[in-house]
Coordinates of C-alpha atoms in Angstrom, one line a residue:
X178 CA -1.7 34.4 2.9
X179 CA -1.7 30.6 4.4
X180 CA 0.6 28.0 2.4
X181 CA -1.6 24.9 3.0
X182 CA 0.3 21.3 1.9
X183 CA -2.2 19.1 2.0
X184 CA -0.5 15.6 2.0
X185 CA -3.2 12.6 3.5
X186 CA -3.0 9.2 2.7
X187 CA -6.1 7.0 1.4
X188 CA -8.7 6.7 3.9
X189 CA -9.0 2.9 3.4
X190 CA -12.3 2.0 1.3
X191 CA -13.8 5.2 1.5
X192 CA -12.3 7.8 0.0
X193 CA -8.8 8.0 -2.4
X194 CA -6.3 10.5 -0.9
X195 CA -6.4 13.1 -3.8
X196 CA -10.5 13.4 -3.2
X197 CA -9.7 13.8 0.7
X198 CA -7.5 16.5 -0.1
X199 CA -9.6 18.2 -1.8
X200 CA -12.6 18.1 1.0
X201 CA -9.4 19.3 3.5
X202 CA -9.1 22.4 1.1
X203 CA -12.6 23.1 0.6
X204 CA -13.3 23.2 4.0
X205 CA -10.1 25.2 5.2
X206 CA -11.3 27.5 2.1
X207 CA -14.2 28.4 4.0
X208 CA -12.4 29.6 6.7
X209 CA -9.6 31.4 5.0
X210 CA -10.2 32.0 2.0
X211 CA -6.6 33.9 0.9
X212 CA -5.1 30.6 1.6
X213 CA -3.7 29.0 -1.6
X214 CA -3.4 24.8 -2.1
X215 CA -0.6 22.2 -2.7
X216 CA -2.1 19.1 -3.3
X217 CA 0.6 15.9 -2.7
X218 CA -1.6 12.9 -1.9
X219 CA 0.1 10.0 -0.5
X220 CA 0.5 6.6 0.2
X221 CA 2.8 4.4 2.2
X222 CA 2.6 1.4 -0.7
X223 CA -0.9 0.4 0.2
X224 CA -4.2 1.7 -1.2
X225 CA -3.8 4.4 -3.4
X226 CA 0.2 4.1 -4.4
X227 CA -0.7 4.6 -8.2
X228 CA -3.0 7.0 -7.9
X229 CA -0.5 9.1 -5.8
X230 CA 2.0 8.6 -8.5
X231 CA -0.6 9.6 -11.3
X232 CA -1.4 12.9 -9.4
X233 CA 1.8 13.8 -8.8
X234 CA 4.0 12.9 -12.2
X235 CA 3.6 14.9 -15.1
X236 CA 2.9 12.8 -18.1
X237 CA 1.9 9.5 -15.9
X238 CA -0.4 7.2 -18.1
X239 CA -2.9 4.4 -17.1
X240 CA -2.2 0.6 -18.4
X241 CA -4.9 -1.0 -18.9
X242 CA -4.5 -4.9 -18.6
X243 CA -6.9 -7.8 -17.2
X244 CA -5.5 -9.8 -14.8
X245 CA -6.8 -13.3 -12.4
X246 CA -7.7 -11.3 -8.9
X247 CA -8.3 -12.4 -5.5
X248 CA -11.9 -13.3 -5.8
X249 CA -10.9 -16.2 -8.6
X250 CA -12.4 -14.1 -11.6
X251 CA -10.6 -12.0 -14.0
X252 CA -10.2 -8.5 -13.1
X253 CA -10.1 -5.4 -14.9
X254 CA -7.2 -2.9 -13.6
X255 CA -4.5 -0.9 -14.3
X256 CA -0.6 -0.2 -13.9
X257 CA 1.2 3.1 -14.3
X258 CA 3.8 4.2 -16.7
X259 CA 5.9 7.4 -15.4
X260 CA 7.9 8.9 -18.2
X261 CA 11.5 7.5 -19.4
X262 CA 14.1 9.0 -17.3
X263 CA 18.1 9.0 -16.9
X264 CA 17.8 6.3 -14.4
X265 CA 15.4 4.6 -16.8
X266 CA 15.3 4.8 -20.1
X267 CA 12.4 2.4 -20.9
X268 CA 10.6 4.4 -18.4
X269 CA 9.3 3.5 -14.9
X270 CA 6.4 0.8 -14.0
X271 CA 4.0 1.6 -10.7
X272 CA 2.3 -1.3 -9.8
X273 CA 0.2 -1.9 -6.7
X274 CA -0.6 -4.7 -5.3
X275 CA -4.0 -3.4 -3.8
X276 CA -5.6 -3.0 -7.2
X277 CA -4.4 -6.7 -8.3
X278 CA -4.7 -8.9 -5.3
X279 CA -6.0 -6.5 -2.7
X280 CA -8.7 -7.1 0.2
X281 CA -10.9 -4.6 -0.8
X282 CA -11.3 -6.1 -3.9
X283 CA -13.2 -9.3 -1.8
X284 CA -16.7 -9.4 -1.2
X285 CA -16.1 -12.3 1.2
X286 CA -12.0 -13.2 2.3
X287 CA -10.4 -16.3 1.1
X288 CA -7.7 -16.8 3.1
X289 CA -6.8 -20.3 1.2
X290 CA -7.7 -19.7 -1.7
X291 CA -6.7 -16.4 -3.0
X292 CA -3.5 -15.5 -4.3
X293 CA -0.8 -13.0 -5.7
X294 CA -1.3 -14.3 -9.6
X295 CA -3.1 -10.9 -10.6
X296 CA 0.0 -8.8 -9.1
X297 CA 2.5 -10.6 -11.2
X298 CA 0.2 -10.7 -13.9
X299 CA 0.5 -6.8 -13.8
X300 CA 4.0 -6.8 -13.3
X301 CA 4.5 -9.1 -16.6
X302 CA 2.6 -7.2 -18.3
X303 CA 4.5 -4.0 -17.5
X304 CA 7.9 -6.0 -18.2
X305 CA 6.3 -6.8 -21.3
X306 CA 5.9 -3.0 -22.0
X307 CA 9.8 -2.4 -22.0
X308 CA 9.8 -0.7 -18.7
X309 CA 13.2 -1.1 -17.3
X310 CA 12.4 0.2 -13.4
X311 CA 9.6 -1.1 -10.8
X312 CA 8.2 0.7 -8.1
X313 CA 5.6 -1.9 -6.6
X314 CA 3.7 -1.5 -3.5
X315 CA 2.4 -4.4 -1.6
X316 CA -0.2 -2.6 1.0
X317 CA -3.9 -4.4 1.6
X318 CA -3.0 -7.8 0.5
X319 CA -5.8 -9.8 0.4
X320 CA -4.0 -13.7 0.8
X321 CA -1.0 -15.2 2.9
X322 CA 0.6 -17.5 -0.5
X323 CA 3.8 -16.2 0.6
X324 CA 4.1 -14.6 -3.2
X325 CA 3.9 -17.7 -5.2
X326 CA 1.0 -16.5 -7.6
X327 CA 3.3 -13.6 -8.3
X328 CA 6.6 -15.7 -9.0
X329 CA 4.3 -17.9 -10.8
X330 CA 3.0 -15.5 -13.1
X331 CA 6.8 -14.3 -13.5
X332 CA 7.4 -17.8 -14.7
X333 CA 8.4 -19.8 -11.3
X334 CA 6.9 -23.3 -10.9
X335 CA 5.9 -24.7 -7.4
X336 CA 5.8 -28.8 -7.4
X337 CA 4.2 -30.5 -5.3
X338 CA 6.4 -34.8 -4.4
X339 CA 4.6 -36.1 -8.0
X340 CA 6.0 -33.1 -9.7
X341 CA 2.5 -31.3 -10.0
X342 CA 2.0 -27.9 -9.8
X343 CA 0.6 -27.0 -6.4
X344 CA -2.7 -25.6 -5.5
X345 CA -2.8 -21.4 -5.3
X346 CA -3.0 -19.4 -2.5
X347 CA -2.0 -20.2 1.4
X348 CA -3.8 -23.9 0.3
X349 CA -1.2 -25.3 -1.4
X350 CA 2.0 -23.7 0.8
X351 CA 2.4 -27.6 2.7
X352 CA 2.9 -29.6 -0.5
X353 CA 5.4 -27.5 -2.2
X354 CA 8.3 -30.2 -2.3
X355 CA 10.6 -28.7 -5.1
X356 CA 10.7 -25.1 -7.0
X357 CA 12.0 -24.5 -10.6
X358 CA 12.8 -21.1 -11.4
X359 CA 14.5 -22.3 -14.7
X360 CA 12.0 -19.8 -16.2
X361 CA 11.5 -17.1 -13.8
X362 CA 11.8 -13.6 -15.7
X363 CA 15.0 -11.2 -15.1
X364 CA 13.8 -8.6 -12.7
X365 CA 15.0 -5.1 -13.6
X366 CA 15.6 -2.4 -10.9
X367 CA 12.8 -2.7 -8.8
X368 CA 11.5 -1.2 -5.2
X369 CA 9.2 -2.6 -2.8
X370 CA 7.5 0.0 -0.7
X371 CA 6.1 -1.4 2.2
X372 CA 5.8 -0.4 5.9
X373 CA 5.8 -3.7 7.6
X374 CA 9.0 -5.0 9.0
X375 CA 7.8 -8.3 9.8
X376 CA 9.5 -11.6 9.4
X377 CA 8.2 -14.4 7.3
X378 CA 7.4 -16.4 9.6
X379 CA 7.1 -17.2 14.0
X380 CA 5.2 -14.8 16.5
X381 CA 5.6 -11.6 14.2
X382 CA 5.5 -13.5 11.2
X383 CA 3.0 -13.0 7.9
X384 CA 0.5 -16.0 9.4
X385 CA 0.4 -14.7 12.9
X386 CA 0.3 -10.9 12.9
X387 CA -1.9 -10.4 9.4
X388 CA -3.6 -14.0 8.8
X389 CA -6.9 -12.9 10.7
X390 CA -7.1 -9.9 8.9
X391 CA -7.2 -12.0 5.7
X392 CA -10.0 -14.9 7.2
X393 CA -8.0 -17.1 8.9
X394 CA -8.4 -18.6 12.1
X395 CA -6.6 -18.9 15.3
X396 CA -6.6 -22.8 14.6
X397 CA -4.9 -22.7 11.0
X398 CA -2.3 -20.1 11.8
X399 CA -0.1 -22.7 12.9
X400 CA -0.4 -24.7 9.7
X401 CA 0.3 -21.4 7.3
X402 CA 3.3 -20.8 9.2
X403 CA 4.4 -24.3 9.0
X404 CA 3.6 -23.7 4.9
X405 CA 5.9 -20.4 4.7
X406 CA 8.4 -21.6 6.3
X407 CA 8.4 -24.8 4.2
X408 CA 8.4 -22.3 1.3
X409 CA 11.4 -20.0 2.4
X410 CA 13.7 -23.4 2.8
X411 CA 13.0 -24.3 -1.0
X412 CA 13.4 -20.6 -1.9
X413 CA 16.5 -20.4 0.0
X414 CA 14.9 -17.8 1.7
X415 CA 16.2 -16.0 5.2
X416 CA 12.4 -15.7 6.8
X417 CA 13.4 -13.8 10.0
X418 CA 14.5 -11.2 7.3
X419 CA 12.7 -7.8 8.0
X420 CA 9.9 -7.2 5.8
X421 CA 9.8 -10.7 4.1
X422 CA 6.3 -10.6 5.6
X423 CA 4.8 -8.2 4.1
X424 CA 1.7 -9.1 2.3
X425 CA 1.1 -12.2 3.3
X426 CA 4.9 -13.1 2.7
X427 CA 5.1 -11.4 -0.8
X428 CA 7.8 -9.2 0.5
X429 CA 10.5 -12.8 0.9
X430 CA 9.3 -13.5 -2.4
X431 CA 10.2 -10.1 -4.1
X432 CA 13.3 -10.0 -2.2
X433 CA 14.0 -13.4 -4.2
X434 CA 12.9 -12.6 -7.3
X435 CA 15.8 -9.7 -6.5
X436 CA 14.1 -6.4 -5.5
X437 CA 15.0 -4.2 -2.6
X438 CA 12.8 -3.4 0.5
X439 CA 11.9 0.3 0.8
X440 CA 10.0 2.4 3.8
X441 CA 6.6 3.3 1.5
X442 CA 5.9 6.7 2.6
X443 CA 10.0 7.8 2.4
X444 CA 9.9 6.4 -0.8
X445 CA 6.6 7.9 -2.1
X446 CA 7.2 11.3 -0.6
X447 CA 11.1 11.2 -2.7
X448 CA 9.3 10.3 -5.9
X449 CA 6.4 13.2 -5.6
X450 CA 8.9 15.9 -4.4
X451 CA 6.9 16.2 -1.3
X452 CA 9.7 17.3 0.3
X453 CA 10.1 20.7 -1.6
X454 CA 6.1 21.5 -1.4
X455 CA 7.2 21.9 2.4
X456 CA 10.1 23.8 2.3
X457 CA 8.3 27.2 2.6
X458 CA 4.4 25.8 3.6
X459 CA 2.9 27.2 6.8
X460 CA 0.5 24.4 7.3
X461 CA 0.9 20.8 6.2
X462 CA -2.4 18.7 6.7
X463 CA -2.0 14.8 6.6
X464 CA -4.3 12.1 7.7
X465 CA -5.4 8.3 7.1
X466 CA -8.2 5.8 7.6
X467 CA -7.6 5.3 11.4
X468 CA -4.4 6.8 13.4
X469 CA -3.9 4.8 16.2
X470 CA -0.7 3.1 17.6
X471 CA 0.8 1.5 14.7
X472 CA 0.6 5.4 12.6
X473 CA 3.9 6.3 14.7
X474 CA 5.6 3.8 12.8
X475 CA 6.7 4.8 9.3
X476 CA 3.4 5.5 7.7
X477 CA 2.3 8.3 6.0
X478 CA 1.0 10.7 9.0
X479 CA 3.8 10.5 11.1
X480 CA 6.5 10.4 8.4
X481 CA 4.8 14.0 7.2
X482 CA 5.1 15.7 10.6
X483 CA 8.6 14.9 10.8
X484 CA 9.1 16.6 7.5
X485 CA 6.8 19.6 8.6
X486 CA 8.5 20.0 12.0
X487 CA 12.5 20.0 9.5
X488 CA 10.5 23.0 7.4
X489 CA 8.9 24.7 10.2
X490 CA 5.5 24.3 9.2
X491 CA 3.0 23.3 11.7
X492 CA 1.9 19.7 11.4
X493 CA -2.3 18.8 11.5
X494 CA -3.9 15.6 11.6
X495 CA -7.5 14.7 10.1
X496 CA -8.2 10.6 10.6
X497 CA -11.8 8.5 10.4
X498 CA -10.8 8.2 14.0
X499 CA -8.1 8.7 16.6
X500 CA -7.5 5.7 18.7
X501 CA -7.1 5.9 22.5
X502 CA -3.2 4.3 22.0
X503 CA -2.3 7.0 19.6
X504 CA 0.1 9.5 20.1
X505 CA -0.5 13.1 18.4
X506 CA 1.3 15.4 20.1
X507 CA 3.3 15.5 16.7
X508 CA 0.4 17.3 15.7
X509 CA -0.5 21.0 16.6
X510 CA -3.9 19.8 16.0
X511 CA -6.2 17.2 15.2
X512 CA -9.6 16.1 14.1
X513 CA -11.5 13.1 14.1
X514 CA -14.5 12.5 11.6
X515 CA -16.3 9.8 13.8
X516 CA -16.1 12.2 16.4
X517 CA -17.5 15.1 14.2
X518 CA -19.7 13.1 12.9
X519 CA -20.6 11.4 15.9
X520 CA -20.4 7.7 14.6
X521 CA -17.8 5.8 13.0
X522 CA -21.0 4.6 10.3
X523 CA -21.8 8.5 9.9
X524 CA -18.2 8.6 9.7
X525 CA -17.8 6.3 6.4
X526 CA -20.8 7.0 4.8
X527 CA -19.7 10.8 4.3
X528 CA -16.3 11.0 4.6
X529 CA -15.7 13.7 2.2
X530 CA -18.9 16.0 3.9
X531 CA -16.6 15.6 7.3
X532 CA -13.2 16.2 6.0
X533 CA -14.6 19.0 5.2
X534 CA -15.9 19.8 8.2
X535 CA -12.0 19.0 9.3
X536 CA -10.4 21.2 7.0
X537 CA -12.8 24.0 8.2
X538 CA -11.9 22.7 12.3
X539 CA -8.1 22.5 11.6
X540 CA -8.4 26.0 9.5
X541 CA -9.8 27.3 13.1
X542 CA -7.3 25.7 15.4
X543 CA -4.2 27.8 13.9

């Protein structure tokens, strides 16, 4: 009888990692049908952080709360309480940032105009709830404000020379000329899960690496920059600080607002006790969106192998694709769904059909 952990992160917009799990097991089910399921979805603080949470911790409950999202209009979402525990007695907050100011939640980018308000929003509210620990993930950030919507919501005022609050979003980063955090809320234990390691600002920074991802052009990277780094002098901020860029700079302003950086998919995989589901699995599948040359490098599929290979289980990978610059020769075994579906539209538009399809290939390969 075949252990299988099945352990895949979100595949990004299509499908949530507990429903591609499931496809994995159904198809690896047809196959071998004696083989019996642990289902640990994943996520490296992007997409699909609270939903990992949810699946994974007994007695997890949805928060309901309305917050300002990306797209300027008030959004209906959620946070997630965990149950009190000895390290936290009011119990534990999961908040990402995805599901409050994420990309996906854009029909059209807005790369000066949306903002982090809707995150903070949810981490108020969750404040407000009594919670006295914060695990936040900052993944699929849909703006570069360098975090001020957040620290705003959180009671932080940016001033613009007349004393005026400044614009939101990227927009109004150049007239920020003084910051009161007089009223900034006390931050409790908190963790940021995140799997960029990017500075604020320069070559690698927020602006450069992630702004054309969010809308911005080649042209106006320059002036974002200029903006953060403006920003991280009145925040007292160290921008060549690892991580500070992550979404879109929301990582410097956590790190202010006094939280600690964390590798996501470490930290995700401690919290579900993915660990132990290895330690006596035969077959650990994992997978994401697109594997390609940034997967080696702390996120979710690569982490996972290294934790199969310490158990002796044998490591397989099922992606939307594979990229040329990949490197899977962690993996026994792989499969692609554009290439078993034989598009990458095919691909998206059935992504739980061909993980199945995957689960039945991977079931074969072993």
């Amino acid at each position: 009888m075949t252990r299988v952990v099945l352990a895949p992160d979100s595949f990004k917009g299509t499908i949530t990692a507990a429903d591609a799990a499931a496809s994995l097991a159904e198809g690896w089910a047809s196959v071998d049908p004696s083989a019996t399921f642990v289902h640990r979805p994943m996520a490296d603080g992007g997409e699909g952080t609270v939903a990992a949470f949810a699946a994974a911790v007994p007695g997890a409950r949805r928060m309901p709360v309305v917050v300002d999202g990306p797209a300027g209009v008030p959004l209906e979402t959620s946070w997630l309480l965990l149950p009190p525990s000895a390290g936290s007695p009011g119990g534990t907050g999961v908040i990402d940032l995805a599901s409050t100011s994420g990309i996906e939640l854009l029909d059209d980018l807005r790369p000066w105009d949306a903002d982090t308000t809707g995150f903070g929003q949810a981490i108020a509210a969750a404040l407000d709830h009594g919670v006295t620990r914060l695990v936040v993930g900052i993944g699929s950030s849909a703006s570069t404000d360098g975090g001020t919507g957040m620290l705003s919501a959180l009671g932080a005022r940016f001033l613009d020379a007349s004393g005026e609050p400044v614009a939101r979003g990227a927009r109004g980063l150049a007239d920020i000329a003084s910051v009161d955090l007089s009223a900034l809320r006390t931050a409790p234990q908190v963790r940021v899960l995140t799997d960029v390691t990017n500075p604020l600002v320069g070559p690698r920074g927020a602006a450069a690496v992630f702004g054309p991802q969010k809308g911005l052009d080649a042209s106006e990277l320059s002036d974002v920059d200029a903006g953060l780094a403006r920003l991280a002098d009145q925040l007292c901020l160290d921008a060549a600080l690892p991580g500070t860029g992550a979404a879109g700079g929301t990582g410097g302003a956590l790190v202010v607002w006094g939280a600690a950086l964390a590798p996501g998919a470490a930290e995700v995989a401690e919290l579900i006790g993915l660990a132990d589901a290895i330690s006596d699995a035969d077959v650990v599948i994992t997978g994401e969106g697109s594997y390609d040359g940034q997967s080696g490098d702390g996120k979710v599929p690569s982490f996972i192998a290294g934790l199969a290979a310490s158990a002796g289980a044998v490591a397989l990978l099922a992606a939307g694709r594979i990229t040329s610059d990949s490197d899977v020769s962690l993996f026994a075994a792989s499969a692609s769904l554009t290439d078993i579906a034989g598009s990458s539209d095919a691909a998206l538009a059935e992504s739980a059909r061909w993980l199945r399809e995957a689960g039945a290939l991977l079931a074969s390969s072993v």
